[in-house]
Coordinates of C-alpha atoms and ligand atoms in Angstrom, one line a residue:
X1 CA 123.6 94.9 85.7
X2 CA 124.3 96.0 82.1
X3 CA 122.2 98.5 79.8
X4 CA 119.6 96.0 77.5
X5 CA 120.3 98.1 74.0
X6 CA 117.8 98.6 71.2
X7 CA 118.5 95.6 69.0
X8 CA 115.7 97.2 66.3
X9 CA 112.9 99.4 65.8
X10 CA 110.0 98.1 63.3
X11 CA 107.7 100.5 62.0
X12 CA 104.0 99.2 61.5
X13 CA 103.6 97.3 58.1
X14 CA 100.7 98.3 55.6
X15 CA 97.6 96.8 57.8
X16 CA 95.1 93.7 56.6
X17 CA 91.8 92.8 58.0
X18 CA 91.8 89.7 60.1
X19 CA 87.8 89.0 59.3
X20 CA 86.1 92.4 58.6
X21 CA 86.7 93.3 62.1
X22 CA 90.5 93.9 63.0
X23 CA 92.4 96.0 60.9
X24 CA 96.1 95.2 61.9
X25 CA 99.6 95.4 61.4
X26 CA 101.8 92.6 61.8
X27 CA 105.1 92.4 64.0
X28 CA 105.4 89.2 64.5
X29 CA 106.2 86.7 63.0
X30 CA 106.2 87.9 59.6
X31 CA 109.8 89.9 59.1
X32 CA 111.9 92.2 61.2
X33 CA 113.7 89.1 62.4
X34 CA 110.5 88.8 64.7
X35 CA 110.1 85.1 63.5
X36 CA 108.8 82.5 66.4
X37 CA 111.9 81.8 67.3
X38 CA 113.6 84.8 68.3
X39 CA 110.3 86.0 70.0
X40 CA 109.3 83.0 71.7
X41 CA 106.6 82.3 73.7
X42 CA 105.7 85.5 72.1
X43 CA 104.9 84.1 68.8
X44 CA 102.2 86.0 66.9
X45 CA 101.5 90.0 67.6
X46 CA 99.2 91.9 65.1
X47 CA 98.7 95.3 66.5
X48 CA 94.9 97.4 65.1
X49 CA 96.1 100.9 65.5
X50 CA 93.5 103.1 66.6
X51 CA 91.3 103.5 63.3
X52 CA 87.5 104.4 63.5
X53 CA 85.1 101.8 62.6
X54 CA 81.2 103.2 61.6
X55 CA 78.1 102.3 63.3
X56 CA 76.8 99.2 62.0
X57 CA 73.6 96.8 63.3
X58 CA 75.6 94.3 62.2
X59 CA 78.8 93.8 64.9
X60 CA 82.0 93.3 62.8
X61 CA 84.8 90.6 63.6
X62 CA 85.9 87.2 62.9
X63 CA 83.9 84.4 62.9
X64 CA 84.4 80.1 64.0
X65 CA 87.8 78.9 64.1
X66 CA 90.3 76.9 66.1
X67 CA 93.3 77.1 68.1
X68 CA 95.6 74.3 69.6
X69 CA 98.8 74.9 71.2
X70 CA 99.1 78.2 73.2
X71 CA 97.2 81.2 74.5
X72 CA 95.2 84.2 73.1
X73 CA 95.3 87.1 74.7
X74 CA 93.8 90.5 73.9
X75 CA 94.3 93.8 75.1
X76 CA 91.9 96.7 74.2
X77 CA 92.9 100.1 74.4
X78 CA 89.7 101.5 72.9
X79 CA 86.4 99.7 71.8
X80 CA 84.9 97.3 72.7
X81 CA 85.0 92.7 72.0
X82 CA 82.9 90.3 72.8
X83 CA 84.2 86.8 72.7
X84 CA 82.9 83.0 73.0
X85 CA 84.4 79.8 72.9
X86 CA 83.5 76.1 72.9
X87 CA 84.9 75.1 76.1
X88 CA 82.1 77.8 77.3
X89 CA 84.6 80.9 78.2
X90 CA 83.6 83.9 76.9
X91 CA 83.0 87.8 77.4
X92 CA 83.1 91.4 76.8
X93 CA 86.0 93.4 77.1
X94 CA 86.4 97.8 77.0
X95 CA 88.9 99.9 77.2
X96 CA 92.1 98.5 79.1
X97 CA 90.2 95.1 80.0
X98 CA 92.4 91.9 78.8
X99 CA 90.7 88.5 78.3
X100 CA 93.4 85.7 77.9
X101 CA 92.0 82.7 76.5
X102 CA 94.0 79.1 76.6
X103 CA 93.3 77.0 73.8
X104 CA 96.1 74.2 75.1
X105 CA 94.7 71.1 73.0
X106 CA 91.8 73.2 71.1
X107 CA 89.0 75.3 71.1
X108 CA 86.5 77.1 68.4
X109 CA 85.8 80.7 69.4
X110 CA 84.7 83.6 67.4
X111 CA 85.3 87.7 68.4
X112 CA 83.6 90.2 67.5
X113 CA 82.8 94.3 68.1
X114 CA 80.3 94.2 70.9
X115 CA 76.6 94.6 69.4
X116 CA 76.0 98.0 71.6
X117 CA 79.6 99.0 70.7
X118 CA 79.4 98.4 67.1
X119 CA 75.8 100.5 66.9
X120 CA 77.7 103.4 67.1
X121 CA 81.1 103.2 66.6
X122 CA 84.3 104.8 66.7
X123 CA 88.0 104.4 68.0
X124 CA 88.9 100.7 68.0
X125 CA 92.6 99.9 69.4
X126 CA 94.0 96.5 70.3
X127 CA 97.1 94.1 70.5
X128 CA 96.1 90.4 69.7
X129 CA 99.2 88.2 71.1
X130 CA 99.9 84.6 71.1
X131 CA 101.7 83.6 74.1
X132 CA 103.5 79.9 73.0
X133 CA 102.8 76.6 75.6
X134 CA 105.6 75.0 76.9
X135 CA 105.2 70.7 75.4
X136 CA 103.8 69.5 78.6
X137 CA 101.2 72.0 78.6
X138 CA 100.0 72.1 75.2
X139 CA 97.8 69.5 75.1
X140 CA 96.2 70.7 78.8
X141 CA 92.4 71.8 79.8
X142 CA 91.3 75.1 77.7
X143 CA 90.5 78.0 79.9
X144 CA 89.8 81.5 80.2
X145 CA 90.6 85.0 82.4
X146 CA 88.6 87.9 82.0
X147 CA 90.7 90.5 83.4
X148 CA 89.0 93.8 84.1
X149 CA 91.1 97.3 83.9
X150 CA 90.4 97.8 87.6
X151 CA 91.5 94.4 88.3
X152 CA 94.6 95.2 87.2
X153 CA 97.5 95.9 90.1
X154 CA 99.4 99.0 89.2
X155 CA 102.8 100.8 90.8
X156 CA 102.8 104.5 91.0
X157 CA 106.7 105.9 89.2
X158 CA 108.3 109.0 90.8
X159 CA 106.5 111.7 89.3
X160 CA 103.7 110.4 91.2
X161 CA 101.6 110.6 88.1
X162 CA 102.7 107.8 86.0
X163 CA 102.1 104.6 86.6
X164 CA 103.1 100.9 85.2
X165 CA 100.0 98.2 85.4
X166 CA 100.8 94.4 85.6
X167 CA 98.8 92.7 83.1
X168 CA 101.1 89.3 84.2
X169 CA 104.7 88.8 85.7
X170 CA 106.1 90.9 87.9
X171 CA 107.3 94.8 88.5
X172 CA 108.8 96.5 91.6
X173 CA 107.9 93.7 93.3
X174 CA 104.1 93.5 92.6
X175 CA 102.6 90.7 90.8
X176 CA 100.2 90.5 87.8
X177 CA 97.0 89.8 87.5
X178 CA 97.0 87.1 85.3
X179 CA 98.3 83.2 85.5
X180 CA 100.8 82.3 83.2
X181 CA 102.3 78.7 82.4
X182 CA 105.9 80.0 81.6
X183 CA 107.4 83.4 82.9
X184 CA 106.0 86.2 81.1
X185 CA 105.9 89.8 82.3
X186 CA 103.1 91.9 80.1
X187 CA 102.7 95.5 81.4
X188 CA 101.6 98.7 80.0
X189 CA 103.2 102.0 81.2
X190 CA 101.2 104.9 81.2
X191 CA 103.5 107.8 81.6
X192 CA 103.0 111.7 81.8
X193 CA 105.4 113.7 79.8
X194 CA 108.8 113.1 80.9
X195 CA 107.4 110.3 83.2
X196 CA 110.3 107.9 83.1
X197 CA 109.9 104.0 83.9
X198 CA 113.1 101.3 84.5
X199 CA 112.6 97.3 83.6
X200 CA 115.2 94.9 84.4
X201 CA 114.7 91.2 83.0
X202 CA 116.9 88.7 82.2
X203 CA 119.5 89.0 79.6
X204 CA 118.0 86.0 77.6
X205 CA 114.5 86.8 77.7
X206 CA 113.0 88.4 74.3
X207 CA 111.7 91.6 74.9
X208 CA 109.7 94.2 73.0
X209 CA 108.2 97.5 73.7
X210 CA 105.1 98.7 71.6
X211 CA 104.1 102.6 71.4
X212 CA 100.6 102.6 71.8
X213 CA 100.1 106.6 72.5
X214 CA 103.0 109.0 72.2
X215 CA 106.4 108.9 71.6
X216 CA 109.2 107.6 74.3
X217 CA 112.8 107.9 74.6
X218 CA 114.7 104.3 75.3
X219 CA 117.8 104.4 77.0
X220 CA 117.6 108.2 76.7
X221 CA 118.4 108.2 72.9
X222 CA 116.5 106.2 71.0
X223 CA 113.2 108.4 69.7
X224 CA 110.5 105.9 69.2
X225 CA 107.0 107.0 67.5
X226 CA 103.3 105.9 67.8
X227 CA 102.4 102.9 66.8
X228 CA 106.4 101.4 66.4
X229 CA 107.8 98.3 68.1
X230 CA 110.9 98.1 70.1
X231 CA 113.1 94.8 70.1
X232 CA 115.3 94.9 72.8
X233 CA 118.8 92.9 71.8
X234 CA 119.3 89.3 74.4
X235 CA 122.1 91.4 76.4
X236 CA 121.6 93.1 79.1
X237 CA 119.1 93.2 81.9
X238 CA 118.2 97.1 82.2
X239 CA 116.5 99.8 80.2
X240 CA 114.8 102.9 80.5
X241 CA 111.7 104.3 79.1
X242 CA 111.2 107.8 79.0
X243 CA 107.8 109.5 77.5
X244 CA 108.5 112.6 75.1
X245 CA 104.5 113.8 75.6
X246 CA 101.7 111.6 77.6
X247 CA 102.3 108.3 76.6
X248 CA 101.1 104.3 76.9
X249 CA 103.2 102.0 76.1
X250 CA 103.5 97.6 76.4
X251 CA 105.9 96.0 77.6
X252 CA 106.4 92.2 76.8
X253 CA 109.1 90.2 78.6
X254 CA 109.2 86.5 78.5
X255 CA 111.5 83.6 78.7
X256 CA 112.1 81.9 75.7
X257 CA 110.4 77.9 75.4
X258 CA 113.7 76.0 74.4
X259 CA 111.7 73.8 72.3
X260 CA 111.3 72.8 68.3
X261 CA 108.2 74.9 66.9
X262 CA 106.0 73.3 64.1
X263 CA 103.7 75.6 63.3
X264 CA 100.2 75.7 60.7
X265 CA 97.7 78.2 60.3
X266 CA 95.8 78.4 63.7
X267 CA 98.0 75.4 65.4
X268 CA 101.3 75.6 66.9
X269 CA 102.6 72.8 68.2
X270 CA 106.7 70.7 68.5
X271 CA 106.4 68.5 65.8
X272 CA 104.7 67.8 62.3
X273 CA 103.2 65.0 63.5
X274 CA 101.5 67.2 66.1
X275 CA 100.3 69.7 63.3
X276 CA 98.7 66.9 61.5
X277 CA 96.9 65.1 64.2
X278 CA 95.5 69.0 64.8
X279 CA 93.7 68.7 61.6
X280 CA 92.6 65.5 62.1
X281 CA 90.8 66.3 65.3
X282 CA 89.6 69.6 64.2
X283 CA 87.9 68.0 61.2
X284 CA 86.3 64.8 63.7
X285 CA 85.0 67.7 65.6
X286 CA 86.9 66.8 68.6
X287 CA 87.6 71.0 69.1
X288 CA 84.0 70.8 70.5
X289 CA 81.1 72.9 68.7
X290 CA 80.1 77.0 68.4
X291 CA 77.6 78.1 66.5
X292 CA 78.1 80.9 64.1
Ligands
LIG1 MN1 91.5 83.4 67.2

């Protein structure tokens, strides 16, 4: 087994709002090399940083609008979504709660702050990630996991304090809790100072490490801050996290889809051809309906 080096560490980019309801920095696939390619199937991560929202009566978020093509998947660190979608999945997710959402050949959903959340406010944190569908999947049956923190399998690390949880994949051995169509691993290590955690994935697989609390060591040099993103070079199985203080951190490992990506707003797809016959069912109404 060889050492996976760093291949690059991105700081955050100055945030946007996606609707009035996410305010998020973009790793991929705008820049840092992160394109689709090189990430694939991770091919879209905006990252809200914890920032305080107010209390409102009135939940912010982002409203109708399709997908076709891969997965959605959201992970919340603090605050609190509520989600719906026309092939009828929907839900409420808190604090370490994931809800992964297949579009496949389309859905309308809409996500916003839970009503009850949102009447008072405060510390909203979450990754949003597109996970890419393989050709003979894209065009499947939408559906929907609600994955609840305590749902969530976890190994316990040699301090006996720390502990990795296995959104999906695999580690030491123990299996995620949620289906995937191609291999993904998607973990979240919560270490205590100078709680150290080893990952070992294949060479060609394209993996990144975000800091969601804290600051870690990786590969025992390496100092990476909060709220940074760690691409891991395609060499190399091995690497080592190492918190400098309490730390959380996710860990995204997944084998590249060796396929063409045409991609278009909220559709990614193979072809052109593809992107176009999205639009024409999206505007026949063939994504279903959702009221507003
Ligand atoms: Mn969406």
């Amino acid at each position: 087994m060889e050492t996976k080096i760093v291949e690059l560490i991105a700081s955050p980019r100055e945030p946007h709002f996606v609707g009035d309801g996410f305010r998020v920095h973009n790793f991929i696939p705008s820049g840092y090399r992160m394109d689709m390619r090189r990430m694939n199937p991770f091919i879209m991560l905006d990252y809200n940083s914890k920032f305080v929202f107010p209390a409102t009566n009135t939940p912010k978020g982002v409203g109708v609008h399709p997908h076709r093509g891969f997965e959605t998947v959201t992970i919340a660190y603090k605050g609190r979504v509520q989600h719906h979608d026309s092939s009828g999945g929907g839900g409420i997710i808190g604090e370490g709660d994931v809800q992964w959402m297949t579009a496949a050949s389309g859905v309308l959903h809409k996500e916003y702050h839970e009503r009850e959340w949102s009447k008072t406010g405060g510390e909203f944190q979450m990754v949003q990630l597109w996970v890419n569908l393989p050709k003979k999947d894209k065009m499947s049956t939408p559906k929907y996991q609600a994955i609840k923190y305590d749902e969530i399998p976890r190994v316990k690390l040699e301090d006996g304090e720390s502990h990795v949880e296995v959104i999906a994949g695999e580690y030491e051995g123990v299996k995620g809790a949620a289906f995937t169509f191609t291999p993904v691993h998607m973990l979240n290590a919560r270490l205590k100072n100078k709680g150290k955690a080893s990952f070992n994935f294949p060479a060609h697989y394209n993996t990144v490490i975000l800091v969601v609390e804290g600051s870690v060591f990786v590969n025992g040099t390496e100092v990476v801050p909060t709220d940074h993103m760690v691409l891991m070079a395609n060499e190399g199985e091995v690497f080592e996290v190492e918190a400098s203080e309490d730390s959380l951190v996710l860990i995204l490992s997944g084998e590249p889809i060796d396929e063409p990506i045409a991609s278009h707003g909220p559709f990614v797809m193979n072809t052109q051809e593809e992107l176009v016959e999205a639009f024409n069912d999206f505007n026949h109404g063939k994504f279903g309906t959702l009221a507003d």
